[in-house]
Short mmCIF file of C-alpha atoms and ligand atoms in Angstrom, two decimals:
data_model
loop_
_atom_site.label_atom_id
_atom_site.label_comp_id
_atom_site.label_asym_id
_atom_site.label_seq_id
_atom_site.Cartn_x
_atom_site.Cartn_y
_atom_site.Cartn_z
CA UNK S 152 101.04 -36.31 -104.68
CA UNK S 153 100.06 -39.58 -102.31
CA UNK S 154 99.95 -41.52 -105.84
CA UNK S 155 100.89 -44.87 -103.00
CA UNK S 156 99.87 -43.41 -99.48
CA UNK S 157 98.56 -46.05 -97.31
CA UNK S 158 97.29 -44.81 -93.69
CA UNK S 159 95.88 -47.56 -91.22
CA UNK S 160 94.43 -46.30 -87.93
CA UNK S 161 93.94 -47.56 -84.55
CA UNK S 162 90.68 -45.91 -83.10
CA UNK S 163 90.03 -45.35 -79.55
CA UNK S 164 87.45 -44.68 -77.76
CA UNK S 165 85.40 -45.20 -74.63
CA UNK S 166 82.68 -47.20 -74.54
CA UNK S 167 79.38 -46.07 -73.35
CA UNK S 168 78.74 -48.46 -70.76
CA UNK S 169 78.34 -46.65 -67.42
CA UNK S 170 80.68 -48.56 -64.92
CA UNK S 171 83.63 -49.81 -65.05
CA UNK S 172 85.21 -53.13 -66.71
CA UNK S 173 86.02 -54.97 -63.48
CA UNK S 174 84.51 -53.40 -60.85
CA UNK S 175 81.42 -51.99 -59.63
CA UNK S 176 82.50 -48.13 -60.12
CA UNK S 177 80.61 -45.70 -62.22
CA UNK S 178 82.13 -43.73 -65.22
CA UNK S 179 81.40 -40.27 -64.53
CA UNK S 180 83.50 -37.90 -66.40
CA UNK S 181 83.07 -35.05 -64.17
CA UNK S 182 83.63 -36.35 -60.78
CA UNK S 183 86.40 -34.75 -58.81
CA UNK S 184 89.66 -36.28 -58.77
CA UNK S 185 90.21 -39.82 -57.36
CA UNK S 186 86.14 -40.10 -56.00
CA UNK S 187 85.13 -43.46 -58.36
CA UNK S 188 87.71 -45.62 -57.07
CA UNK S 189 87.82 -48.72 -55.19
CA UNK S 190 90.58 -51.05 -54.66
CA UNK S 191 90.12 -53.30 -58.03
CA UNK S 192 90.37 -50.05 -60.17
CA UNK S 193 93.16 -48.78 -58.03
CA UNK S 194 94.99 -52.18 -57.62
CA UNK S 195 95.55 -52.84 -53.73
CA UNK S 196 97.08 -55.89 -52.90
CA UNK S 197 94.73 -58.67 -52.93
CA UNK S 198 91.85 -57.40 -55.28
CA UNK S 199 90.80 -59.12 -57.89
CA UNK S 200 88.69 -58.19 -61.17
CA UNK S 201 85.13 -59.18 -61.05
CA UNK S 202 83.53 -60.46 -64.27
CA UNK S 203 83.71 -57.86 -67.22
CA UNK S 204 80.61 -55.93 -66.97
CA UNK S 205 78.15 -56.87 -69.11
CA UNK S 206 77.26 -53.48 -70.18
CA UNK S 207 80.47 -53.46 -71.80
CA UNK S 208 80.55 -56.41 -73.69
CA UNK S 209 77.50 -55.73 -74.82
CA UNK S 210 78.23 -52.63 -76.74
CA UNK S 211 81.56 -53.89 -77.75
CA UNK S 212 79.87 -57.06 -79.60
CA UNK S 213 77.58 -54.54 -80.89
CA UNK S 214 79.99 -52.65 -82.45
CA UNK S 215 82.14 -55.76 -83.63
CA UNK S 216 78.92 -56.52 -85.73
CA UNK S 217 78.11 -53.09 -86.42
CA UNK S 218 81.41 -53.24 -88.74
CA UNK S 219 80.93 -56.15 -90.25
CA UNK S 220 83.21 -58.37 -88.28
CA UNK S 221 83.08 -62.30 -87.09
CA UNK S 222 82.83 -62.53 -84.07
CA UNK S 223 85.30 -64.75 -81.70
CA UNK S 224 83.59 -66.80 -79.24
CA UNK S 225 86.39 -66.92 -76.58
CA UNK S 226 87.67 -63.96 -75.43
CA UNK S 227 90.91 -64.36 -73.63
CA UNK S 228 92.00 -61.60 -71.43
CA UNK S 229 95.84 -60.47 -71.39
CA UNK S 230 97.99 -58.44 -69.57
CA UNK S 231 99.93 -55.72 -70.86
CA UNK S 232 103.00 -54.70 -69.00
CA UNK S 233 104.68 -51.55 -68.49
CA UNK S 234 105.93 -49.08 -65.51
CA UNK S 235 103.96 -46.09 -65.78
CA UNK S 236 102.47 -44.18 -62.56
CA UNK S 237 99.16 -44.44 -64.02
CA UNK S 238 99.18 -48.09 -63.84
CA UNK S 239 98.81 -48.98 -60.37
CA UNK S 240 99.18 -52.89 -61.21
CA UNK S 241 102.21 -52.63 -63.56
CA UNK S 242 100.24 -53.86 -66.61
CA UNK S 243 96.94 -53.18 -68.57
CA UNK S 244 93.86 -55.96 -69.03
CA UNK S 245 93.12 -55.76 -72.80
CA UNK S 246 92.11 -58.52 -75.23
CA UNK S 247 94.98 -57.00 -78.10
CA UNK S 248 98.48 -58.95 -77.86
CA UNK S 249 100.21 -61.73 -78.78
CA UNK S 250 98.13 -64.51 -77.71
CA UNK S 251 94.65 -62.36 -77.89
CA UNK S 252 91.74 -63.63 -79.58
CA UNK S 253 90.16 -60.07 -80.53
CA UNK S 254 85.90 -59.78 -80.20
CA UNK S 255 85.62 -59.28 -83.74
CA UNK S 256 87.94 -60.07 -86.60
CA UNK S 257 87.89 -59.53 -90.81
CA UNK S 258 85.15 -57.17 -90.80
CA UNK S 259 84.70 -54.28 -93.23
CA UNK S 260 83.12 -50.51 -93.04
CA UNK S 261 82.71 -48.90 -95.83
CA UNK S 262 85.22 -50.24 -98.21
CA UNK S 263 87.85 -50.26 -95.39
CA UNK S 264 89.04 -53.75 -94.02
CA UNK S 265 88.90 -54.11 -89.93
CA UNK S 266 91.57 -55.69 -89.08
CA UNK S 267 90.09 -56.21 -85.33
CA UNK S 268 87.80 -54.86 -83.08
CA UNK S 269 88.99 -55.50 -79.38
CA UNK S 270 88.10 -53.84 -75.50
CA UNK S 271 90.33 -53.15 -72.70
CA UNK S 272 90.62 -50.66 -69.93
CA UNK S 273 91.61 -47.49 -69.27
CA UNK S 274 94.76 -46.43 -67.20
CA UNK S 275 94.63 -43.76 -64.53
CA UNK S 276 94.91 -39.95 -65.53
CA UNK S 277 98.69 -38.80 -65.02
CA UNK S 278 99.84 -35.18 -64.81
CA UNK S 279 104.09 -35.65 -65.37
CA UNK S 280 104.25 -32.08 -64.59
CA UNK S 281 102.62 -32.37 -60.91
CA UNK S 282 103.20 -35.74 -60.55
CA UNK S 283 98.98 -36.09 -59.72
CA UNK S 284 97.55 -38.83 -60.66
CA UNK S 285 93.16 -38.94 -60.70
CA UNK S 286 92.29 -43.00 -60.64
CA UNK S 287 88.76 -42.22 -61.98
CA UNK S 288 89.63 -43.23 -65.37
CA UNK S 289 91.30 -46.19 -64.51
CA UNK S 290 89.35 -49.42 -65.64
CA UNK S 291 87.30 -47.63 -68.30
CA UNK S 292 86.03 -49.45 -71.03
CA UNK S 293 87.93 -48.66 -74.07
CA UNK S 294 87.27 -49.95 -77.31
CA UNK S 295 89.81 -50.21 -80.03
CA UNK S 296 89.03 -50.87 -84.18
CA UNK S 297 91.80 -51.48 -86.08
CA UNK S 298 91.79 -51.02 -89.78
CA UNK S 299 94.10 -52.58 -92.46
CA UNK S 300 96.32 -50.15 -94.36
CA UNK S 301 94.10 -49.19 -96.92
CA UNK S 302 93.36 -45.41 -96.87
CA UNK S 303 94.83 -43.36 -99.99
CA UNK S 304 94.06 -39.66 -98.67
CA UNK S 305 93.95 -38.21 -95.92
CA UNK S 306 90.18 -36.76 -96.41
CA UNK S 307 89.08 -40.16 -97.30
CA UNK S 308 90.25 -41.03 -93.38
CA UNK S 309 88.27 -37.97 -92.83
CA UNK S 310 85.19 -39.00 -94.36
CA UNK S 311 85.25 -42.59 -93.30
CA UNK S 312 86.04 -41.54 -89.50
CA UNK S 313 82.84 -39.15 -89.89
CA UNK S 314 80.68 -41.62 -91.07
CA UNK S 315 82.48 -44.15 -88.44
CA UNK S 316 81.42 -41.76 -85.70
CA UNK S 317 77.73 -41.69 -87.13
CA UNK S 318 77.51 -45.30 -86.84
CA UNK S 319 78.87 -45.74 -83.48
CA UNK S 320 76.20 -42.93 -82.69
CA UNK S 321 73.48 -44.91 -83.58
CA UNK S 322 73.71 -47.68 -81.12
CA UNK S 323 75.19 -45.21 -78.74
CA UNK S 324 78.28 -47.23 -78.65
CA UNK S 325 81.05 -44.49 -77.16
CA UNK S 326 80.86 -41.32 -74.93
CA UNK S 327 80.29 -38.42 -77.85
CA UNK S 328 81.75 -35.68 -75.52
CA UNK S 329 84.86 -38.09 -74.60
CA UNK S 330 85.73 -37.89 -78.64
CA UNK S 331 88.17 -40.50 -80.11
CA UNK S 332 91.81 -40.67 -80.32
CA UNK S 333 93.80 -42.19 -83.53
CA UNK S 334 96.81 -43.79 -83.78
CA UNK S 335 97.26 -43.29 -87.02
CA UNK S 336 99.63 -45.45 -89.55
CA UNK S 337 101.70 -43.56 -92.41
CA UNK S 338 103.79 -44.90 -95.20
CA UNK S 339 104.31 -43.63 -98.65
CA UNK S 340 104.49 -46.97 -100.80
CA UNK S 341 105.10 -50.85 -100.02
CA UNK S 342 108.73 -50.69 -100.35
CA UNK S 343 109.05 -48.01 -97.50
CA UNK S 344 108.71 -48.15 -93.95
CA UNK S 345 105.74 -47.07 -91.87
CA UNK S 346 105.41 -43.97 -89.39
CA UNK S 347 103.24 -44.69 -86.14
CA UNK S 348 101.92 -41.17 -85.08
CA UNK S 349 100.52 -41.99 -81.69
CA UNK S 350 97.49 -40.31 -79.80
CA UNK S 351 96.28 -37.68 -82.61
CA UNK S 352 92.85 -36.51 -81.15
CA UNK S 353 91.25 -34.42 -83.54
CA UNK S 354 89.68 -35.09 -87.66
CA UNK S 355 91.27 -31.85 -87.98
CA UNK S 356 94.64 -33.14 -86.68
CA UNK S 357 94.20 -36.38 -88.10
CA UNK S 358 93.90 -34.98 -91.22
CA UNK S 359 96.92 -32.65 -90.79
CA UNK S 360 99.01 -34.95 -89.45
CA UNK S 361 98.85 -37.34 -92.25
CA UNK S 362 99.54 -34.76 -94.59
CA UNK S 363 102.46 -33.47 -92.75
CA UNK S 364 104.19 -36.79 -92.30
CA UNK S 365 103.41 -38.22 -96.01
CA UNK S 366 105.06 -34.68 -97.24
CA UNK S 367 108.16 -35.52 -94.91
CA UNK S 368 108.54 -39.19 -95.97
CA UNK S 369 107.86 -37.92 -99.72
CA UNK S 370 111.04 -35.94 -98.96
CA UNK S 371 113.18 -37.63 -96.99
CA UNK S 372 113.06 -40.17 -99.93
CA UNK S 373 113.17 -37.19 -102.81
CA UNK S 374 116.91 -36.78 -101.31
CA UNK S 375 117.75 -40.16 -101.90
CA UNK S 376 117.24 -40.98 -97.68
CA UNK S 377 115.70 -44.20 -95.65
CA UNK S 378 112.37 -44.09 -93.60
CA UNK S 379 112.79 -44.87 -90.71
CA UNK S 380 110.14 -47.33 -88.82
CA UNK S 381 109.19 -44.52 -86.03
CA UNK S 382 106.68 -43.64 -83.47
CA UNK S 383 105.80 -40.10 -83.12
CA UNK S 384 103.69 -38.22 -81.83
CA UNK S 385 101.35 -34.97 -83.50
CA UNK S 386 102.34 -31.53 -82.44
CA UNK S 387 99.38 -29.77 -82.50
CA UNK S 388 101.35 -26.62 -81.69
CA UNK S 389 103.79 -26.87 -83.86
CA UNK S 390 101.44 -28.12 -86.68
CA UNK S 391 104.46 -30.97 -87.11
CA UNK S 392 104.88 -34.57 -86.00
CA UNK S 393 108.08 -35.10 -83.85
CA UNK S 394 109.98 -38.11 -82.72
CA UNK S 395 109.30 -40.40 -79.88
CA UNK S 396 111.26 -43.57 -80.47
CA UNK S 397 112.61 -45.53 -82.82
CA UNK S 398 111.77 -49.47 -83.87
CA UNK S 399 114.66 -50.26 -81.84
CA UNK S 400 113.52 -48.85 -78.67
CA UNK S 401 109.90 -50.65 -79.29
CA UNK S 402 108.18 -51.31 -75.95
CA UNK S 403 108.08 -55.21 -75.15
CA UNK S 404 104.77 -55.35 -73.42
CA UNK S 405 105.55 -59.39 -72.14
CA UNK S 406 101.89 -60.50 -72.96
CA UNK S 407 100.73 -63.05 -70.48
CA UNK S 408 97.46 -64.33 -69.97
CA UNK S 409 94.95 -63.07 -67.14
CA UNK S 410 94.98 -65.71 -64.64
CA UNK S 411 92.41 -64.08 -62.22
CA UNK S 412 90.10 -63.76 -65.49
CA UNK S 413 87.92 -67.09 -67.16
CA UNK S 414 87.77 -67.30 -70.50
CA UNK S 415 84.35 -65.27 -71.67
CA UNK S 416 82.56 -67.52 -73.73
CA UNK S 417 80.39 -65.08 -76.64
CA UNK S 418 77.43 -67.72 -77.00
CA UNK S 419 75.68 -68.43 -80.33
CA UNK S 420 71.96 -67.08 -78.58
CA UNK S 421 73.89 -63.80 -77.20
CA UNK S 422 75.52 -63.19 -80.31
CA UNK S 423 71.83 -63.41 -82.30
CA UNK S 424 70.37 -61.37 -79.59
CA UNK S 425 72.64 -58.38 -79.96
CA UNK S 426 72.20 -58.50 -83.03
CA UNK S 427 68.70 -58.16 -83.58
CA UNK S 428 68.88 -55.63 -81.79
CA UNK S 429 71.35 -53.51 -83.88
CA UNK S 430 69.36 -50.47 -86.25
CA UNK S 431 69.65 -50.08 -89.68
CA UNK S 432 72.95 -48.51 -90.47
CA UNK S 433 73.46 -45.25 -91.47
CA UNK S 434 74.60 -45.55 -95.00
CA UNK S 435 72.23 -48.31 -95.62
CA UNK S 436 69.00 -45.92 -94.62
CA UNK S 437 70.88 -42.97 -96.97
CA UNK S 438 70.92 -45.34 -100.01
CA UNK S 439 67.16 -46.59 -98.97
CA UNK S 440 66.15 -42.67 -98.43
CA UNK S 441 68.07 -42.12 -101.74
CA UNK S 442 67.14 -44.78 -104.28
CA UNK S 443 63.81 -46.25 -102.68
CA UNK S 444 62.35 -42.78 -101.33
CA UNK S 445 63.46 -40.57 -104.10
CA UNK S 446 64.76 -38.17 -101.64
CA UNK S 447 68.09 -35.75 -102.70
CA UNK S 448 71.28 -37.15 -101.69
CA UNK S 449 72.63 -34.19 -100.04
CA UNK S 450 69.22 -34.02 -97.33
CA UNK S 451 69.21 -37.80 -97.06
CA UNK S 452 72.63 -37.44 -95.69
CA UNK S 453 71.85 -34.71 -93.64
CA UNK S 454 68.41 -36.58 -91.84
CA UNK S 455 70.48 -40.16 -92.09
CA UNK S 456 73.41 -38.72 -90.08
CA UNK S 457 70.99 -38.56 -86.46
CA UNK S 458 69.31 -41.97 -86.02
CA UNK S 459 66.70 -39.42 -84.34
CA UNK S 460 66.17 -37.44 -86.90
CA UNK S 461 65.71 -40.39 -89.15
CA UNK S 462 63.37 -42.28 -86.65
CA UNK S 463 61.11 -38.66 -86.69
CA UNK S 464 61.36 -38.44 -90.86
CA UNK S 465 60.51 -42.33 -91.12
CA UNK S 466 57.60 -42.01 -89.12
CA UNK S 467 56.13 -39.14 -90.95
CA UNK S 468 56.88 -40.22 -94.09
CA UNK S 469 54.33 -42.61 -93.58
CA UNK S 470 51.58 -39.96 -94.35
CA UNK S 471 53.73 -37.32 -96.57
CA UNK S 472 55.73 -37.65 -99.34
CA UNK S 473 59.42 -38.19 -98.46
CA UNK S 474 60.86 -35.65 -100.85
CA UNK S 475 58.41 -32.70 -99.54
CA UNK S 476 58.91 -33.75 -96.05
CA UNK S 477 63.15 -34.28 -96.40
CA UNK S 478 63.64 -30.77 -97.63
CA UNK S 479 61.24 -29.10 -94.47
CA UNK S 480 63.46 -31.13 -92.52
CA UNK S 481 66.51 -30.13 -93.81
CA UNK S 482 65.92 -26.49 -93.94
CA UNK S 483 63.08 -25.59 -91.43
CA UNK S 484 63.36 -28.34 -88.59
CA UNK S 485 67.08 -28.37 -88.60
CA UNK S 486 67.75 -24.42 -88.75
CA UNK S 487 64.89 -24.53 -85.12
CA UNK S 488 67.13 -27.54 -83.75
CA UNK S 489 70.35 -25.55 -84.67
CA UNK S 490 69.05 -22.45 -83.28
CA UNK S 491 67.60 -23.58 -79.83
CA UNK S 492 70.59 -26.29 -79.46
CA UNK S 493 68.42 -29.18 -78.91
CA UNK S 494 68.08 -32.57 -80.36
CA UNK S 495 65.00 -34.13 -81.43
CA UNK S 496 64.54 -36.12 -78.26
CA UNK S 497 64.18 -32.30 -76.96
CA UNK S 498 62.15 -31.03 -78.79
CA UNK S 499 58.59 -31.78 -76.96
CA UNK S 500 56.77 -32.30 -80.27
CA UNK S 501 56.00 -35.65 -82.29
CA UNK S 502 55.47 -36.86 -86.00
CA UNK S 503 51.81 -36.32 -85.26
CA UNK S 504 52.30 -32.47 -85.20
CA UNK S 505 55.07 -32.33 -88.17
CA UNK S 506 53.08 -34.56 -89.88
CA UNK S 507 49.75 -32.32 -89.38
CA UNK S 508 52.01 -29.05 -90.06
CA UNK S 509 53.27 -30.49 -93.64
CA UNK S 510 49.80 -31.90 -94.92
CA UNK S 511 49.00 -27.90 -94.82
CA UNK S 512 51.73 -27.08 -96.69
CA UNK S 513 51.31 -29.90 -99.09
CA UNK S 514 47.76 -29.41 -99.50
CA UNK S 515 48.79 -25.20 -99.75
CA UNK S 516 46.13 -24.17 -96.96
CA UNK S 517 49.34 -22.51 -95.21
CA UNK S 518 51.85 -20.89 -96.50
CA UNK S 519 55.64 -21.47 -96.18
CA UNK S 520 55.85 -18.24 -94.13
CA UNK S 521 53.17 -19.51 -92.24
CA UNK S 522 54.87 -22.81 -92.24
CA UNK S 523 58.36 -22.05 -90.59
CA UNK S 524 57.09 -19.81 -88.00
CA UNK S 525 54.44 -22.66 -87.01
CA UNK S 526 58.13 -24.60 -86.69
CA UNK S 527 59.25 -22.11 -84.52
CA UNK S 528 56.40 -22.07 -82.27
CA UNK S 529 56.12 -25.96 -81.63
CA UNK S 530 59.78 -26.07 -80.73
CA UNK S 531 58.51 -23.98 -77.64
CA UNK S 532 55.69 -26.61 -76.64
CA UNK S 533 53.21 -28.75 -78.57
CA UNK S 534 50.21 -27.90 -79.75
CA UNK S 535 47.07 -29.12 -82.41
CA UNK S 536 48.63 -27.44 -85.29
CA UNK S 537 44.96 -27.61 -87.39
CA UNK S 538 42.99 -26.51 -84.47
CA UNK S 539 45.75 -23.16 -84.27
CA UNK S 540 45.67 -22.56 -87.80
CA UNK S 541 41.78 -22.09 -87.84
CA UNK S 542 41.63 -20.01 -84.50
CA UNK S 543 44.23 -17.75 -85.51
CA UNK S 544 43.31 -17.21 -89.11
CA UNK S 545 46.42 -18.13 -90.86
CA UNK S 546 45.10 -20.24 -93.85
CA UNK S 547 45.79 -18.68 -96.87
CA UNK S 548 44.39 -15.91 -98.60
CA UNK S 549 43.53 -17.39 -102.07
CA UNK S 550 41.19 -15.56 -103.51
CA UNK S 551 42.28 -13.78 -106.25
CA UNK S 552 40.44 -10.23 -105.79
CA UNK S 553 41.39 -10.27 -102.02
CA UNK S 554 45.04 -10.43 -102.86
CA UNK S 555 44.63 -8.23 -105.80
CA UNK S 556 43.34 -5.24 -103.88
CA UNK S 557 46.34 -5.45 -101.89
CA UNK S 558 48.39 -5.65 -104.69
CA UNK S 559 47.11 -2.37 -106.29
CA UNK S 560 47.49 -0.66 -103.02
CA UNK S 561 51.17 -1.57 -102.93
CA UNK S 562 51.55 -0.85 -106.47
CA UNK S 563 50.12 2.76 -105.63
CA UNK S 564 52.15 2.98 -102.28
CA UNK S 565 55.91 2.23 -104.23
CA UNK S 566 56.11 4.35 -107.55
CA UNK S 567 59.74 4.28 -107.43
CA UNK S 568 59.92 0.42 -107.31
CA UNK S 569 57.22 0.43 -110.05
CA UNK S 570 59.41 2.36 -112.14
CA UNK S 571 62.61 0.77 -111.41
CA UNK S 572 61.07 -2.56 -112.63
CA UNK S 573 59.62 -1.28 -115.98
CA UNK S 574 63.38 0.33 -116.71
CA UNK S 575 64.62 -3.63 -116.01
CA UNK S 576 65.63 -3.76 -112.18
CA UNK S 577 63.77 -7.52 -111.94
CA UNK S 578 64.70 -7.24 -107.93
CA UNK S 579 62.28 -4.41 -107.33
CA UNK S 580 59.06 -7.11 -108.33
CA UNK S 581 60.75 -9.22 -105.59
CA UNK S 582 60.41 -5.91 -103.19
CA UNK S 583 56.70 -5.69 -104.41
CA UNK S 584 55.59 -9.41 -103.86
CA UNK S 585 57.56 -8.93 -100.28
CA UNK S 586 54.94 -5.79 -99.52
CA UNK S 587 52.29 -7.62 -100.41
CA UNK S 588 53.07 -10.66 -98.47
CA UNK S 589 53.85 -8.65 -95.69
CA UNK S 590 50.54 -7.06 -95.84
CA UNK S 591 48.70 -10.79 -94.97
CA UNK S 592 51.19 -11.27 -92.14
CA UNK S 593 52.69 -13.94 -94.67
CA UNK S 594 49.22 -15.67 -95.38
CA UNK S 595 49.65 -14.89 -99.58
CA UNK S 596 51.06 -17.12 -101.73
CA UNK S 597 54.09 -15.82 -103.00
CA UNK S 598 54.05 -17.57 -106.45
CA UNK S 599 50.20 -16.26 -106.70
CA UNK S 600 51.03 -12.50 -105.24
CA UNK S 601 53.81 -12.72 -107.98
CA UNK S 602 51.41 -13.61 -110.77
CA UNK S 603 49.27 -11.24 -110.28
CA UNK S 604 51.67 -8.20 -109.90
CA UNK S 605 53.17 -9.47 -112.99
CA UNK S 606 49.58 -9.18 -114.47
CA UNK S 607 48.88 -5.83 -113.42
CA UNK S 608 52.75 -3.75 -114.27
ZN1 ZN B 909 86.60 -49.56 -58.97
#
């Protein structure tokens, strides 16, 4: 249906610096109303900006490189007028506009060109109902990454924002529980006009949105209409996107220069130092994990997706095979993280204990049973996992006349399940083998329990 959809977006979101961009307030999200303020951030007559904090640049650059960018080694502050109440000054310090020389230019992300990658700040909260405005969020770092026009579907912007999201993760570039917001770009071939769908803050409504809008265009045209160069904005209630102005009515922001800002000068020696500083990326560690580890594509996505998770796997890899350990981690660690909400930083144990736990599954001296409730039980605190084992008696029960006793007492014990598998009900050996295990308080083999049932019916 999109045969020639092209989207572009605009990504916002704010950076995860700590303080503000001009002035020595903190960012704390949940500070009551207008209580990280001072007059910079508020603009009283007479203040001034202070330096851009370094914090911010920092990640910014970081991110600029992180997509593939070049970097621009003057950065020329501008500012961006317009009358709103939440902009005390009457204009917005950004490094976008007409004369702006963004941080990072030409990069690419996964197949998708980046137009620019550029930092300004944050205006003041404004309620138009109440009138109320909350200054804390004025002078926030923001960053913005602007893509070319070259998204065909609207879950390929899905994926790509995901894996976006991932990667600013890993150098802990933007506040996670801030999320991002999308201005997102919408035109249904070259020879038609594009829709600007401001502010959409959701994948979910990112995705919808798209699809809504293309569908519209698609049939404003199908009737033989124009499309109009708009700005609208998503109606999440509605589930539609309605008008906000036309090309017309565009703002005209009058760009002009910062005066009470230098120039900020991105030296060659800051530049290399940020960068050796940046990880691996994400997708570059799943490939690695995928064609150089031999691990399946669908767990190294899983493990590659938290640089934490990764860092743990890498490190215990070193001493078990990465496909074993990638699937314990995938099913076993992850369903203990899910369950107890914590991330791995949380989680009080280290790759010495994982790494102690798997080597008895690998070498079969536990089994799985064993092996996830072990799991379970260093999620709660630490603990030598070999010396445990031994105290509590949990190594396997191998020996095959140990195991078969039990299994002829079961076999005695279940008639009817006995039966119902010699007349060809294959699930009652299942309930047998389950007995058995049982039996060992989950110390059996399965495979081996199974073998020898099979023997004996
Ligand atoms: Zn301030």
């Amino acid at each position: 249906m999109h045969g020639k959809l092209k989207v572009g977006l605009e990504v916002h979101g704010y950076l995860n610096s700590g303080f503000k961009l001009f002035c020595n307030c903190r960012v704390d999200a949940n500070a009551p109303p207008n209580t990280t303020i001072c007059p910079v951030c508020t603009s009283q007559p007479g203040s001034k900006p202070m330096l851009p904090y370094r914090g911010a640049l920092d990640k910014i650059v970081a991110i600029a490189l992180m997509l593939g960018c070049r970097l621009n080694r003057r950065l020329l502050f501008q500012r961006k007028h317009y009358s709103w109440p939440d902009l005390p000054a009457g204009y917005q310090r950004t490094i976008s506009g007409s004369y702006s020389f963004p941080v990072g230019v030409d990069g690419s992300f996964l197949g998708i060109g980046i137009c620019d990658v550029h930092l300004e700040e944050d205006p003041a909260r404004w309620d138009p109902e109440t009138g109320f405005v909350d200054y804390n969020r004025s002078g926030y770092p923001l960053v913005e990454i602007v893509t070319n026009p070259e998204f065909v579907s609207s879950a390929q912007v899905r994926d790509w924002l995901k894996k976006l999201l991932t990667t600013l993760s890993y150098i802990k570039a933007i506040t996670p529980d801030a999320g991002i917001k999308c201005d997102v770009n919408v035109s249904v071939g070259p020879e038609f006009k594009r829709v600007e769908i401001k502010n959409v803050n959701s994948l979910k409504a990112i995705v919808s949105a798209i699809d809504y809008e293309s569908r519209v265009q698609l049939k404003a045209i199908g009737l033989g209409k124009q499309v109009l160069q708009e700005t609208k904005a998503w109606d999440d209630r509605l589930q539609e996107t309605v008008f906000m102005r036309a090309k017309e009515a565009a703002m005209d922001y009058m760009f002009i220069p910062e005066p009470d800002l230098p120039v900020i000068t991105i030296t060659e020696a800051y530049s290399k130092q940020i960068e050796s500083s940046l990880p691996e990326k994400p997708h570059d560690k799943l490939e690695r994990y995928v064609n150089d580890l031999g691990v399946e594509r669908s767990d190294a996505e899983v493990i590659s997706s938290d640089i934490l998770l990764a860092g743990l796997f890498e490190k215990v890899c070193r001493n078990i095979s990465p496909v074993f350990a990638s699937r314990w981690f995938r099913k076993e660690l992850l369903r203990v993280m899910n369950y107890l909400k914590k991330d791995v930083d949380e989680l009080g144990f280290d790759e010495s204990h994982i790494t102690q736990l798997l080597a008895l599954l690998v070498s079969r001296k536990i089994s799985d049973e064993t092996g996830r409730s072990l799991i379970e039980k260093l999620a709660e605190g630490p603990f030598d996992v070999d010396k445990f084992v031994k105290e509590e008696n949990l190594e396997i029960i191998s020996a095959e006349e140990d195991i078969g006793k039990l299994c002829d007492e079961v076999i005695r014990m279940s008639p009817q399940a006995v039966n119902d598998y010699r007349m060809g009900e294959s699930r009652s050996l299942n309930f047998l083998v389950g007995q058995v295990v049982a039996r060992t308080r989950g110390r059996a083999d399965a495979r081996i329990v199974r073998e020898i049932i099979l023997k004996k019916l």
